[in-house]
Tab-separated table of C-alpha atoms in Angstrom:
chain	number	residue	atom	x	y	z
H	1	MET	CA	-3.404	197.994	15.785
H	2	ILE	CA	-0.770	199.986	14.116
H	3	PHE	CA	1.475	196.934	13.115
H	4	LYS	CA	-1.388	194.689	12.348
H	5	TYR	CA	-0.173	193.825	9.189
H	6	ILE	CA	3.294	192.269	10.354
H	7	GLN	CA	2.101	189.813	12.489
H	8	GLU	CA	2.266	185.911	12.186
H	9	PRO	CA	-0.614	184.060	10.391
H	10	VAL	CA	-3.794	183.485	12.271
H	11	LEU	CA	-6.389	181.271	10.853
H	12	GLY	CA	-9.516	183.451	9.562
H	13	SER	CA	-7.228	186.614	9.123
H	14	LEU	CA	-4.691	185.413	6.420
H	15	PHE	CA	-3.446	188.344	4.222
H	16	ARG	CA	-3.661	188.561	0.637
H	17	SER	CA	-0.538	189.331	-1.770
H	18	ARG	CA	-1.814	192.903	-2.157
H	19	ASP	CA	-1.630	193.214	1.900
H	20	SER	CA	1.822	193.359	1.118
H	21	LEU	CA	1.505	197.075	0.001
H	22	ILE	CA	-0.638	198.448	3.060
H	23	TYR	CA	2.085	200.153	4.688
H	24	LEU	CA	3.594	201.379	1.314
H	25	ASN	CA	0.306	202.597	-0.014
H	26	ARG	CA	-0.322	204.677	3.423
H	27	SER	CA	3.411	206.260	2.495
H	28	ILE	CA	2.044	206.925	-0.981
H	29	ASP	CA	-1.232	208.398	0.301
H	30	GLN	CA	1.048	210.823	2.587
H	31	MET	CA	2.816	212.095	-0.308
H	32	GLY	CA	-0.289	212.493	-2.226
H	33	TRP	CA	0.692	210.117	-5.211
H	34	ARG	CA	-2.695	208.169	-5.345
H	35	LEU	CA	-5.551	210.629	-6.372
H	36	PRO	CA	-9.061	209.517	-5.289
H	37	PRO	CA	-12.103	209.615	-7.743
H	38	ARG	CA	-13.788	212.839	-7.778
H	39	THR	CA	-16.878	211.070	-6.578
H	40	LYS	CA	-15.515	210.809	-2.858
H	41	PRO	CA	-16.366	213.683	-0.409
H	42	TYR	CA	-13.831	216.254	0.085
H	43	TRP	CA	-11.791	214.990	-2.821
H	44	TRP	CA	-10.296	218.383	-3.866
H	45	LEU	CA	-8.637	218.691	-0.275
H	46	TYR	CA	-6.340	215.681	-1.176
H	47	TYR	CA	-5.742	217.322	-4.768
H	48	ILE	CA	-4.435	220.633	-2.881
H	49	TRP	CA	-2.396	218.363	-0.605
H	50	THR	CA	-0.883	216.615	-3.649
H	51	LEU	CA	-0.076	220.283	-5.250
H	52	VAL	CA	1.341	221.569	-1.877
H	53	VAL	CA	3.779	218.277	-1.716
H	54	LEU	CA	4.758	218.441	-5.464
H	55	VAL	CA	5.511	222.106	-5.116
H	56	LEU	CA	7.429	221.471	-2.070
H	57	VAL	CA	9.519	218.445	-3.321
H	58	PHE	CA	9.841	219.292	-7.136
H	59	ILE	CA	10.199	222.975	-7.132
H	60	PHE	CA	11.098	224.438	-3.584
H	61	ILE	CA	13.932	221.887	-2.749
H	62	PRO	CA	15.808	222.261	-6.297
H	63	TYR	CA	15.310	225.881	-6.044
H	64	GLY	CA	16.788	226.169	-2.466
H	65	LEU	CA	19.627	223.711	-3.286
H	66	ILE	CA	20.640	226.276	-6.536
H	67	MET	CA	20.391	229.130	-4.551
H	68	THR	CA	22.397	227.711	-1.503
H	69	GLY	CA	25.087	227.103	-4.273
H	70	ILE	CA	24.821	230.663	-5.319
H	71	LYS	CA	24.648	232.597	-2.419
H	72	GLU	CA	26.460	230.687	0.581
H	73	PHE	CA	29.232	228.633	-1.350
H	74	LYS	CA	31.769	231.229	-0.566
H	75	ASN	CA	30.968	231.113	3.108
H	76	PHE	CA	30.960	227.215	3.562
H	77	THR	CA	33.379	225.508	5.874
H	78	THR	CA	34.660	222.168	4.610
H	79	THR	CA	32.104	220.279	6.676
H	80	ASP	CA	29.385	222.715	5.144
H	81	LEU	CA	30.835	221.814	1.572
H	82	PHE	CA	30.580	218.020	2.001
H	83	THR	CA	27.121	218.173	3.455
H	84	TYR	CA	25.916	220.558	0.658
H	85	VAL	CA	27.229	218.345	-2.150
H	86	GLN	CA	25.832	215.098	-1.042
H	87	VAL	CA	22.426	216.344	-0.594
H	88	PRO	CA	21.677	217.609	-4.437
H	89	VAL	CA	22.952	214.013	-5.786
H	90	ASN	CA	20.697	212.233	-3.601
H	91	THR	CA	17.849	214.748	-4.019
H	92	ASN	CA	17.918	215.121	-7.667
H	93	ALA	CA	18.362	211.221	-8.215
H	94	SER	CA	14.958	211.179	-5.872
H	95	ILE	CA	13.082	213.647	-8.050
H	96	LEU	CA	14.018	211.773	-11.219
H	97	LYS	CA	12.709	208.458	-9.954
H	98	GLY	CA	9.693	210.145	-8.805
H	99	ILE	CA	8.571	211.639	-12.040
H	100	ILE	CA	9.488	208.158	-13.794
H	101	VAL	CA	7.093	206.636	-11.112
H	102	LEU	CA	4.384	209.109	-11.373
H	103	PHE	CA	4.113	208.753	-15.316
H	104	MET	CA	4.065	204.808	-14.957
H	105	ARG	CA	2.164	204.723	-11.739
H	106	ARG	CA	-0.972	202.721	-13.744
H	107	ARG	CA	1.260	199.756	-13.792
H	108	PHE	CA	0.946	199.539	-9.882
H	109	SER	CA	-2.856	198.814	-10.290
H	110	THR	CA	-2.251	196.381	-13.169
H	111	ALA	CA	0.395	194.419	-10.905
H	112	GLN	CA	-2.186	194.497	-7.981
H	113	LYS	CA	-4.807	192.757	-10.432
H	114	MET	CA	-2.293	190.134	-11.196
H	115	MET	CA	-1.597	189.693	-7.741
H	116	ASP	CA	-5.121	188.811	-7.184
H	117	ALA	CA	-5.283	186.439	-9.956
H	118	MET	CA	-2.204	184.704	-8.398
H	119	ASP	CA	-3.904	184.472	-5.283
H	120	ILE	CA	-6.984	182.545	-6.639
H	121	ARG	CA	-4.724	179.639	-7.472
H	122	CYS	CA	-3.706	179.668	-3.701
H	123	THR	CA	-6.477	177.251	-2.262
H	124	LYS	CA	-4.393	175.099	0.095
H	125	MET	CA	-3.894	176.318	3.742
H	126	GLU	CA	-0.179	175.978	3.442
H	127	GLU	CA	-0.044	178.146	0.357
H	128	LYS	CA	-2.002	180.840	1.927
H	129	VAL	CA	0.094	180.915	5.116
H	130	GLN	CA	3.089	181.457	2.643
H	131	VAL	CA	1.358	184.209	0.958
H	132	HIS	CA	0.612	185.939	4.420
H	133	ARG	CA	4.250	185.408	5.572
H	134	ALA	CA	5.405	187.289	2.490
H	135	ALA	CA	2.975	189.943	2.831
H	136	ALA	CA	3.924	190.398	6.504
H	137	LEU	CA	7.722	190.416	5.652
H	138	CYS	CA	6.967	193.002	2.855
H	139	ASN	CA	5.256	195.401	5.571
H	140	ARG	CA	8.179	194.467	7.920
H	141	VAL	CA	10.382	195.986	5.373
H	142	VAL	CA	8.445	199.238	5.085
H	143	VAL	CA	8.857	199.658	8.751
H	144	ILE	CA	12.398	198.980	8.762
H	145	TYR	CA	13.104	201.505	6.164
H	146	HIS	CA	11.177	204.074	8.019
H	147	CYS	CA	13.406	203.424	10.889
H	148	ILE	CA	16.736	204.113	8.887
H	149	TYR	CA	15.601	206.779	6.851
H	150	PHE	CA	13.908	208.954	9.485
H	151	GLY	CA	16.442	207.720	11.886
H	152	TYR	CA	18.949	209.443	9.802
H	153	LEU	CA	16.670	212.677	9.688
H	154	SER	CA	16.391	212.523	13.482
H	155	MET	CA	20.106	212.074	13.928
H	156	ALA	CA	20.777	215.004	11.494
H	157	LEU	CA	18.124	217.313	13.078
H	158	THR	CA	19.805	216.583	16.685
H	159	GLY	CA	23.175	217.256	15.133
H	160	ALA	CA	22.150	220.469	13.691
H	161	LEU	CA	20.489	221.690	17.115
H	162	VAL	CA	23.756	220.717	18.841
H	163	ILE	CA	26.019	222.424	16.478
H	164	GLY	CA	23.923	225.274	15.836
H	165	LYS	CA	23.766	225.012	11.906
H	166	THR	CA	20.735	224.017	9.640
H	167	PRO	CA	21.047	220.234	8.888
H	168	PHE	CA	21.008	220.388	5.055
H	169	CYS	CA	21.946	223.972	4.155
H	170	LEU	CA	18.934	224.653	2.138
H	171	TYR	CA	18.534	228.351	1.286
H	172	ASN	CA	14.960	229.686	2.521
H	173	PRO	CA	14.081	233.068	0.985
H	174	LEU	CA	11.368	233.765	3.854
H	175	VAL	CA	13.382	232.790	6.814
H	176	ASN	CA	16.775	233.845	7.853
H	177	PRO	CA	18.488	230.897	9.552
H	178	ASP	CA	20.892	233.660	11.477
H	179	ASP	CA	17.730	235.371	12.873
H	180	HIS	CA	15.373	232.608	13.346
H	181	PHE	CA	17.318	229.645	13.600
H	182	TYR	CA	14.941	227.045	15.233
H	183	LEU	CA	11.970	228.203	12.748
H	184	ALA	CA	14.438	227.698	9.840
H	185	THR	CA	15.518	224.235	10.860
H	186	ALA	CA	11.961	223.142	11.486
H	187	ILE	CA	11.094	224.428	7.905
H	188	GLU	CA	13.948	222.553	6.391
H	189	SER	CA	13.327	219.494	8.408
H	190	VAL	CA	9.642	219.091	7.313
H	191	THR	CA	10.564	219.917	3.693
H	192	MET	CA	13.416	217.395	3.758
H	193	ALA	CA	10.891	214.974	5.290
H	194	GLY	CA	8.903	214.993	2.123
H	195	ILE	CA	11.864	214.095	-0.155
H	196	ILE	CA	13.131	211.523	2.090
H	197	LEU	CA	9.519	209.918	2.302
H	198	ALA	CA	9.556	209.990	-1.411
H	199	ASN	CA	12.733	208.302	-1.600
H	200	LEU	CA	11.757	205.717	0.847
H	201	ILE	CA	8.626	204.819	-1.381
H	202	LEU	CA	11.090	204.773	-4.492
H	203	ASP	CA	13.412	202.213	-2.778
H	204	VAL	CA	11.019	199.954	-1.358
H	205	TYR	CA	8.385	199.394	-4.080
H	206	PRO	CA	10.669	197.170	-6.146
H	207	ILE	CA	11.716	195.176	-3.265
H	208	ILE	CA	7.995	194.494	-2.239
H	209	TYR	CA	6.714	193.770	-5.578
H	210	VAL	CA	9.507	191.522	-6.458
H	211	VAL	CA	9.173	189.467	-3.022
H	212	VAL	CA	5.689	188.823	-4.071
H	213	LEU	CA	6.900	187.508	-7.427
H	214	ARG	CA	9.332	185.355	-5.545
H	215	ILE	CA	6.607	183.506	-3.359
H	216	HIS	CA	4.290	182.716	-6.054
H	217	MET	CA	7.146	181.295	-7.860
H	218	GLU	CA	8.011	179.283	-5.000
H	219	LEU	CA	4.212	178.106	-4.856
H	220	LEU	CA	4.215	177.203	-8.390
H	221	SER	CA	7.424	174.935	-7.921
H	222	GLU	CA	5.673	173.200	-5.173
H	223	ARG	CA	2.587	172.613	-7.581
H	224	ILE	CA	5.050	171.233	-10.131
H	225	LYS	CA	6.564	168.719	-7.559
H	226	LYS	CA	3.090	167.197	-7.113
H	227	LEU	CA	2.243	166.751	-10.852
H	228	ARG	CA	1.553	163.119	-11.472
H	229	THR	CA	2.048	162.017	-7.885
H	230	ASP	CA	-1.697	161.064	-7.414
H	231	VAL	CA	-2.031	157.680	-8.868
H	232	GLU	CA	-5.939	157.975	-8.419
H	233	LYS	CA	-6.194	160.694	-10.948
H	234	GLY	CA	-6.453	159.926	-14.998
H	235	ASP	CA	-4.311	161.187	-17.652
H	236	ASP	CA	-6.912	164.003	-18.554
H	237	GLN	CA	-6.695	165.342	-14.859
H	238	HIS	CA	-2.826	165.261	-14.734
H	239	TYR	CA	-2.770	167.210	-17.860
H	240	ALA	CA	-5.145	169.672	-16.764
H	241	GLU	CA	-3.052	170.261	-13.764
H	242	LEU	CA	0.032	171.031	-16.051
H	243	VAL	CA	-1.895	173.415	-17.891
H	244	GLU	CA	-2.813	175.230	-14.896
H	245	CYS	CA	0.859	175.516	-14.116
H	246	VAL	CA	1.694	176.718	-17.696
H	247	LYS	CA	-0.930	179.315	-16.919
H	248	ASP	CA	0.549	180.309	-13.593
H	249	HIS	CA	3.935	180.741	-15.129
H	250	LYS	CA	2.682	182.886	-17.995
H	251	LEU	CA	0.866	185.269	-15.314
H	252	ILE	CA	4.208	185.364	-13.254
H	253	VAL	CA	5.965	186.480	-16.480
H	254	GLU	CA	3.510	188.964	-17.333
H	255	TYR	CA	3.662	190.533	-13.900
H	256	GLY	CA	7.501	190.710	-14.044
H	257	ASN	CA	7.108	192.422	-17.494
H	258	THR	CA	4.514	194.859	-16.439
H	259	LEU	CA	6.932	196.033	-13.618
H	260	ARG	CA	10.253	195.899	-15.903
H	261	PRO	CA	10.206	199.217	-17.266
H	262	MET	CA	9.590	201.229	-14.094
H	263	ILE	CA	12.022	199.195	-12.140
H	264	SER	CA	14.670	199.399	-14.689
H	265	ALA	CA	14.620	203.144	-15.312
H	266	THR	CA	14.628	203.913	-11.271
H	267	MET	CA	17.255	201.386	-10.478
H	268	PHE	CA	19.432	202.709	-13.300
H	269	ILE	CA	19.391	206.057	-11.655
H	270	GLN	CA	20.055	204.888	-8.072
H	271	LEU	CA	22.925	202.460	-8.972
H	272	LEU	CA	24.596	205.212	-10.823
H	273	SER	CA	24.370	207.566	-7.926
H	274	VAL	CA	25.258	205.136	-5.132
H	275	GLY	CA	28.990	204.904	-6.092
H	276	LEU	CA	29.139	208.804	-5.884
H	277	LEU	CA	27.119	209.164	-2.481
H	278	LEU	CA	29.183	206.517	-0.829
H	279	GLY	CA	32.376	208.096	-1.911
H	280	LEU	CA	31.559	211.687	-0.743
H	281	ALA	CA	30.078	210.084	2.513
H	282	ALA	CA	33.423	208.162	2.918
H	283	VAL	CA	35.784	211.424	2.262
H	284	SER	CA	33.284	213.680	4.414
H	285	MET	CA	34.207	211.414	7.586
H	286	GLN	CA	37.684	212.903	7.158
H	287	PHE	CA	36.522	216.198	7.740
H	288	TYR	CA	34.164	215.893	10.631
H	289	ASN	CA	35.422	216.956	14.128
H	290	THR	CA	32.395	215.965	16.428
H	291	VAL	CA	31.206	212.552	17.298
H	292	MET	CA	27.736	213.584	16.462
H	293	GLU	CA	28.808	214.518	12.686
H	294	ARG	CA	30.335	211.214	12.342
H	295	VAL	CA	27.480	209.164	13.986
H	296	VAL	CA	25.116	211.033	11.382
H	297	SER	CA	27.424	210.466	8.534
H	298	GLY	CA	27.521	206.791	9.520
H	299	VAL	CA	23.626	206.477	9.621
H	300	TYR	CA	23.455	208.353	6.268
H	301	THR	CA	25.857	205.465	4.823
H	302	ILE	CA	23.674	202.822	5.863
H	303	ALA	CA	20.738	204.770	4.364
H	304	ILE	CA	22.490	204.940	1.043
H	305	LEU	CA	23.624	201.208	1.097
H	306	SER	CA	19.798	200.470	1.803
H	307	GLN	CA	18.871	202.114	-1.545
H	308	THR	CA	20.373	199.531	-3.735
H	309	PHE	CA	21.621	196.454	-1.668
H	310	PRO	CA	18.538	194.720	-0.415
H	311	PHE	CA	16.811	195.058	-4.025
H	312	CYS	CA	19.982	193.346	-5.604
H	313	TYR	CA	19.787	190.685	-3.067
H	314	VAL	CA	16.264	189.855	-3.989
H	315	CYS	CA	16.977	189.893	-7.746
H	316	GLU	CA	19.964	187.508	-6.888
H	317	GLN	CA	17.243	185.148	-5.030
H	318	LEU	CA	14.740	185.644	-7.867
H	319	SER	CA	17.351	184.326	-10.772
H	320	SER	CA	18.080	181.274	-8.085
H	321	ASP	CA	14.503	180.642	-8.153
H	322	CYS	CA	14.284	180.576	-11.929
H	323	GLU	CA	16.881	178.221	-12.109
H	324	SER	CA	15.371	176.188	-9.293
H	325	LEU	CA	11.972	176.060	-11.247
H	326	THR	CA	13.572	174.979	-14.435
H	327	ASN	CA	15.392	171.761	-12.579
H	328	THR	CA	12.196	171.113	-10.677
H	329	LEU	CA	10.241	170.730	-14.071
H	330	PHE	CA	13.040	168.596	-15.578
H	331	HIS	CA	12.803	166.254	-12.351
H	332	SER	CA	9.032	166.228	-12.154
H	333	GLN	CA	7.321	162.839	-13.115
H	334	TRP	CA	6.823	163.540	-16.625
H	335	ILE	CA	8.830	160.593	-18.022
H	336	GLY	CA	6.559	157.971	-19.364
H	337	ALA	CA	3.295	160.186	-19.464
H	338	GLU	CA	1.015	160.439	-22.581
H	339	ARG	CA	2.549	162.485	-25.742
H	340	ARG	CA	0.474	165.574	-25.263
H	341	TYR	CA	1.717	165.854	-21.603
H	342	ARG	CA	5.342	165.392	-22.609
H	343	THR	CA	4.892	167.616	-25.333
H	344	THR	CA	3.707	170.477	-23.187
H	345	MET	CA	6.041	169.611	-20.426
H	346	LEU	CA	8.934	170.311	-23.034
H	347	TYR	CA	7.220	173.486	-24.189
H	348	PHE	CA	7.134	174.441	-20.606
H	349	ILE	CA	10.728	173.777	-19.811
H	350	HIS	CA	11.895	175.560	-22.676
H	351	ASN	CA	9.893	178.881	-21.559
H	352	ALA	CA	10.909	178.510	-18.031
H	353	GLN	CA	14.580	178.560	-18.994
H	354	GLN	CA	14.075	182.174	-19.893
H	355	SER	CA	14.823	183.756	-16.506
H	356	ILE	CA	12.942	186.584	-15.124
H	357	LEU	CA	15.501	189.292	-15.034
H	358	PHE	CA	15.456	192.735	-14.171
H	359	THR	CA	18.122	195.054	-15.729
H	360	ALA	CA	18.888	198.672	-14.953
H	361	GLY	CA	18.298	200.688	-18.022
H	362	GLY	CA	18.584	197.639	-19.965
H	363	ILE	CA	22.180	197.882	-19.947
H	364	PHE	CA	23.524	195.804	-16.778
H	365	PRO	CA	21.791	193.220	-14.755
H	366	ILE	CA	20.554	194.304	-11.319
H	367	CYS	CA	22.418	191.639	-8.942
H	368	LEU	CA	24.810	191.653	-5.955
H	369	ASN	CA	27.725	191.619	-8.445
H	370	THR	CA	26.612	194.846	-10.165
H	371	ASN	CA	25.993	196.690	-6.679
H	372	ILE	CA	29.442	195.796	-5.574
H	373	LYS	CA	30.772	197.038	-8.782
H	374	MET	CA	28.917	200.513	-8.524
H	375	ALA	CA	29.913	200.622	-4.737
H	376	LYS	CA	33.554	200.293	-5.716
H	377	PHE	CA	33.245	203.614	-7.481
H	378	ALA	CA	33.436	205.092	-3.727
H	379	PHE	CA	36.973	203.838	-3.246
H	380	SER	CA	37.905	205.786	-6.373
H	381	VAL	CA	36.198	208.944	-5.250
H	382	VAL	CA	38.097	208.522	-2.166
H	383	THR	CA	41.600	207.760	-3.849
H	384	ILE	CA	41.325	210.717	-6.234
H	385	VAL	CA	40.569	212.861	-3.127
H	386	ASN	CA	43.577	211.389	-1.300
H	387	GLU	CA	46.153	211.408	-4.388
H	388	MET	CA	45.378	215.141	-4.997
H	389	ASP	CA	45.858	215.767	-1.207
H	390	LEU	CA	42.605	217.654	-1.379
H	391	ALA	CA	41.485	216.842	2.279
H	392	GLU	CA	44.960	218.686	3.687
H	393	LYS	CA	44.427	221.668	1.206
H	394	LEU	CA	40.786	222.168	2.283
H	395	ARG	CA	41.824	221.923	5.844
H	396	ARG	CA	44.412	224.729	5.404
H	397	GLU	CA	41.963	226.850	3.460
């Protein structure tokens, strides 16, 4: 079954936390970013595929964009100009993020081992069901992103075929679009599909890993609520349960710390570029004459918003979860407990007050407020263009 990992929970086949990565890992495998051990048969074929993808994404596309600017810039129409300007900004941001993730990819395997360790504590059926639903949600998110990103590619390709121009104005030294339009369009679309898939992976992975973090934070909060509620247990048992909760929180914090450097670097690049991309998309709408071009630009705008808004929303919810955890600890049944229990609880409350926050480049927090501020830059770009009367000048030219 293709969509097996987005199904509702069924007893006997519940998902683990690492199953939330099934569809994401398939995309990573398609990009050649998970090299198999050399003990596997035909491992060298996958290494060749990895090399081909890296050459196309990290060498051919930047070269094609540069050469397009050098050779074809003087022949650009206004529509071609704004189509061309948007592609290098997004593509170069994706390449920078991809390089960062490739150098830090070992953190993925470390985080997955921590997922397994957190799952060990999920012994009750209701906890396992919650983990299953979180994993299914993460896989559903990957499917939705595929629909948005490759929906844009499909719309751009359709628009190119209708208009009679290649979709991304990518220079191809081997095929002349004027002589072999359909072949040039096919090569360009397949090549850009690689950068779009890379972009999808880089935009989705923070959401998935933090959603898993959130579900285990919620499960920990539920365990804390049940501390010292069973009157049949003795002080030693109550204290042992509290110590296990402290260990759970420590593991969750370590999990967040493992991912933080990678998420911080990639989101810093993305948040800086999203305002400019939205501004260029808004300005380009003024120049597109056909309905198809405007529809493609609209789908592209949705894809740009998908690069930052969902993760900023998840981080906002994570901040609320951390605050809720502190309140749950404070209102738990610790008043009247033995001294060592109260001492450990106070230590726990103090550590829980330090929220698990993700920052972009260690400069500004990743939250909805930051995303809105960066998106406001789009209005600045549109204002500058309108104040300079650039749209009318380009139309006259």
